[in-house]
XYZ file of C-alpha atoms in Angstrom:
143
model
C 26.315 -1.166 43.508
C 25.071 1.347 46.558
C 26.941 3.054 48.758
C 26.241 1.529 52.218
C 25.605 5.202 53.963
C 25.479 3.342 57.156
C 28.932 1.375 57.502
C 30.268 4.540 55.777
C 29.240 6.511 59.394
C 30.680 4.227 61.271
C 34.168 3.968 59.571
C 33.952 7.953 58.897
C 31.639 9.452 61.591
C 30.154 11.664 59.232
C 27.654 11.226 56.501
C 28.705 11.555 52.450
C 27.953 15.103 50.880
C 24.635 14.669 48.032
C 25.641 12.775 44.830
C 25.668 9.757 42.945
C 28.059 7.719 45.210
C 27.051 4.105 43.507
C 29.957 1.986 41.908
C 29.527 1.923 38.182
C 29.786 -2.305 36.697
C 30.431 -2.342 33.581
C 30.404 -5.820 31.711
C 31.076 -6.266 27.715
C 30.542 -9.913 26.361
C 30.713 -11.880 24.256
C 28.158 -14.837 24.304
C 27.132 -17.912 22.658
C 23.016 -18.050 22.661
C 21.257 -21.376 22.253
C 17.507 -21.522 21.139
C 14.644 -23.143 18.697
C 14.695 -22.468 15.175
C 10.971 -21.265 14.873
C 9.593 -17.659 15.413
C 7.474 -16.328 17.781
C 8.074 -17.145 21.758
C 11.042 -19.337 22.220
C 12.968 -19.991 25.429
C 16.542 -19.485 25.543
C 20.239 -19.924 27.135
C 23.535 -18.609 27.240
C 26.812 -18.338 28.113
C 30.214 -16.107 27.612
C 33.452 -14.704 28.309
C 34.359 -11.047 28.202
C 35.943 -8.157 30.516
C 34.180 -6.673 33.300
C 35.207 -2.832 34.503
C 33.978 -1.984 38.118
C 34.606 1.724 39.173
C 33.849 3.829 42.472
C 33.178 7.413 42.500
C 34.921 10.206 44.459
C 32.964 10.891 47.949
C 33.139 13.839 49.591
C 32.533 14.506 52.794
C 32.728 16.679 56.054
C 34.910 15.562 59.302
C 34.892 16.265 62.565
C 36.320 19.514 62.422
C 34.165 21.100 59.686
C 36.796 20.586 56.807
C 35.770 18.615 53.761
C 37.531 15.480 53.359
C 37.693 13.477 49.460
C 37.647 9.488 49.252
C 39.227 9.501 45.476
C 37.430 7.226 43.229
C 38.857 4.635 42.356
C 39.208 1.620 39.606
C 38.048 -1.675 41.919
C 38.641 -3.516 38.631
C 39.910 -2.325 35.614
C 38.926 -4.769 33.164
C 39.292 -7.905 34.691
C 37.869 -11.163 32.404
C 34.660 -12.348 33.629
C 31.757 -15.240 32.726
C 28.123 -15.009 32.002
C 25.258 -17.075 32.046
C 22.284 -16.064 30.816
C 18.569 -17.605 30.537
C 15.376 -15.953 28.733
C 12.376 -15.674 26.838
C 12.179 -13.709 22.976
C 10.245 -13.091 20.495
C 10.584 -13.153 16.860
C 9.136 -12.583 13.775
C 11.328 -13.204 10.842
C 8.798 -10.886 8.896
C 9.809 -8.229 10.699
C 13.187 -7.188 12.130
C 12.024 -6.112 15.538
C 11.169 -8.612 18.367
C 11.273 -8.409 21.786
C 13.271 -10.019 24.812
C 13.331 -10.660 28.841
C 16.211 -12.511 30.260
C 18.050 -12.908 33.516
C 21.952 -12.520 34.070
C 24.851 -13.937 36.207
C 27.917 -12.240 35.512
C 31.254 -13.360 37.700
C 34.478 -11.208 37.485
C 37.079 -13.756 39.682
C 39.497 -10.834 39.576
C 42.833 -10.379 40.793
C 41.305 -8.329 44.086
C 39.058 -10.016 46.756
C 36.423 -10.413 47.082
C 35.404 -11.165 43.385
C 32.569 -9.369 42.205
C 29.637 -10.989 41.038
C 26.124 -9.067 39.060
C 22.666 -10.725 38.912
C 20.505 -9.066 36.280
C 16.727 -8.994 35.438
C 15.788 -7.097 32.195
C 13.940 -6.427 29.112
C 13.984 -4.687 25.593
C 13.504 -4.578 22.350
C 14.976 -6.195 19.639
C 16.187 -5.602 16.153
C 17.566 -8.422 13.394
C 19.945 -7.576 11.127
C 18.696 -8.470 7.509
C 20.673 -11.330 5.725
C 23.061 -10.068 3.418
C 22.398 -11.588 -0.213
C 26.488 -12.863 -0.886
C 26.643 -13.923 3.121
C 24.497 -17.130 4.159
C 23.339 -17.720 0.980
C 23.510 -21.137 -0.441
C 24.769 -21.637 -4.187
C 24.023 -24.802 -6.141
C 26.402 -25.417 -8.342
C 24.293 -25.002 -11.180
């Protein structure tokens, strides 16, 4: 999340010193994926629960008088439980562990704080399965 420089002006009347000054989101989930049981390009959808930690970095500025000033940083939410729900396209080749993926993201942190903080996402990556352990999945007959 930026760092409107603008409204920061106006409530300041002074401009922040050079720096990263955007709000880190950080969102760990846990999710439920639906999709086809085939390989190669399959649509797919999902949804979760997890905790969501939004943080704001110190900001340092000048005032008026030439003295510099600090806005601490701050915790906006510190691990506050959130939802997901997520939408996509992958790729898979059960041959081979590695596949590809491109999804998009809603992510909703309700929060104890207003307003509630909300993250769309649009990205992409690669892909790696995990091979099947022999003794886990495997099916015995009873032979």
């Amino acid at each position: 999340m930026h760092l409107d420089e603008r409204r920061f002006q106006e409530d300041f009347a002074a401009l922040p010193e050079p720096g990263d000054h955007d709000a880190l989101v950080g969102p760990a989930l846990l999710l439920l994926r639906l999709h086809p049981a085939r390989e190669g390009f399959r649509g797919f959808v999902d949804a979760g629960v997890g905790v969501m930690d939004v943080s704001r970095p110190a900001i340092f500025y000048h005032d008026a008088s030439g003295n510099l000033q600090t806005l601490e940083g701050a915790e906006i939410f510190g691990f506050d439980w959130c939802y997901s729900v997520g939408v996509g396209i992958e790729w898979t080749w059960y041959r081979r562990a590695f596949g590809a993926m491109v999804e998009s993201r809603f992510v909703n942190a309700p929060g104890r704080t207003e307003p509630a903080h909300s993250i769309a996402t649009l990205r992409s990556g690669i892909q790696y399965t995990i091979p099947r352990i022999a003794w886990f999945g495997s099916h015995s007959s009873g032979r």
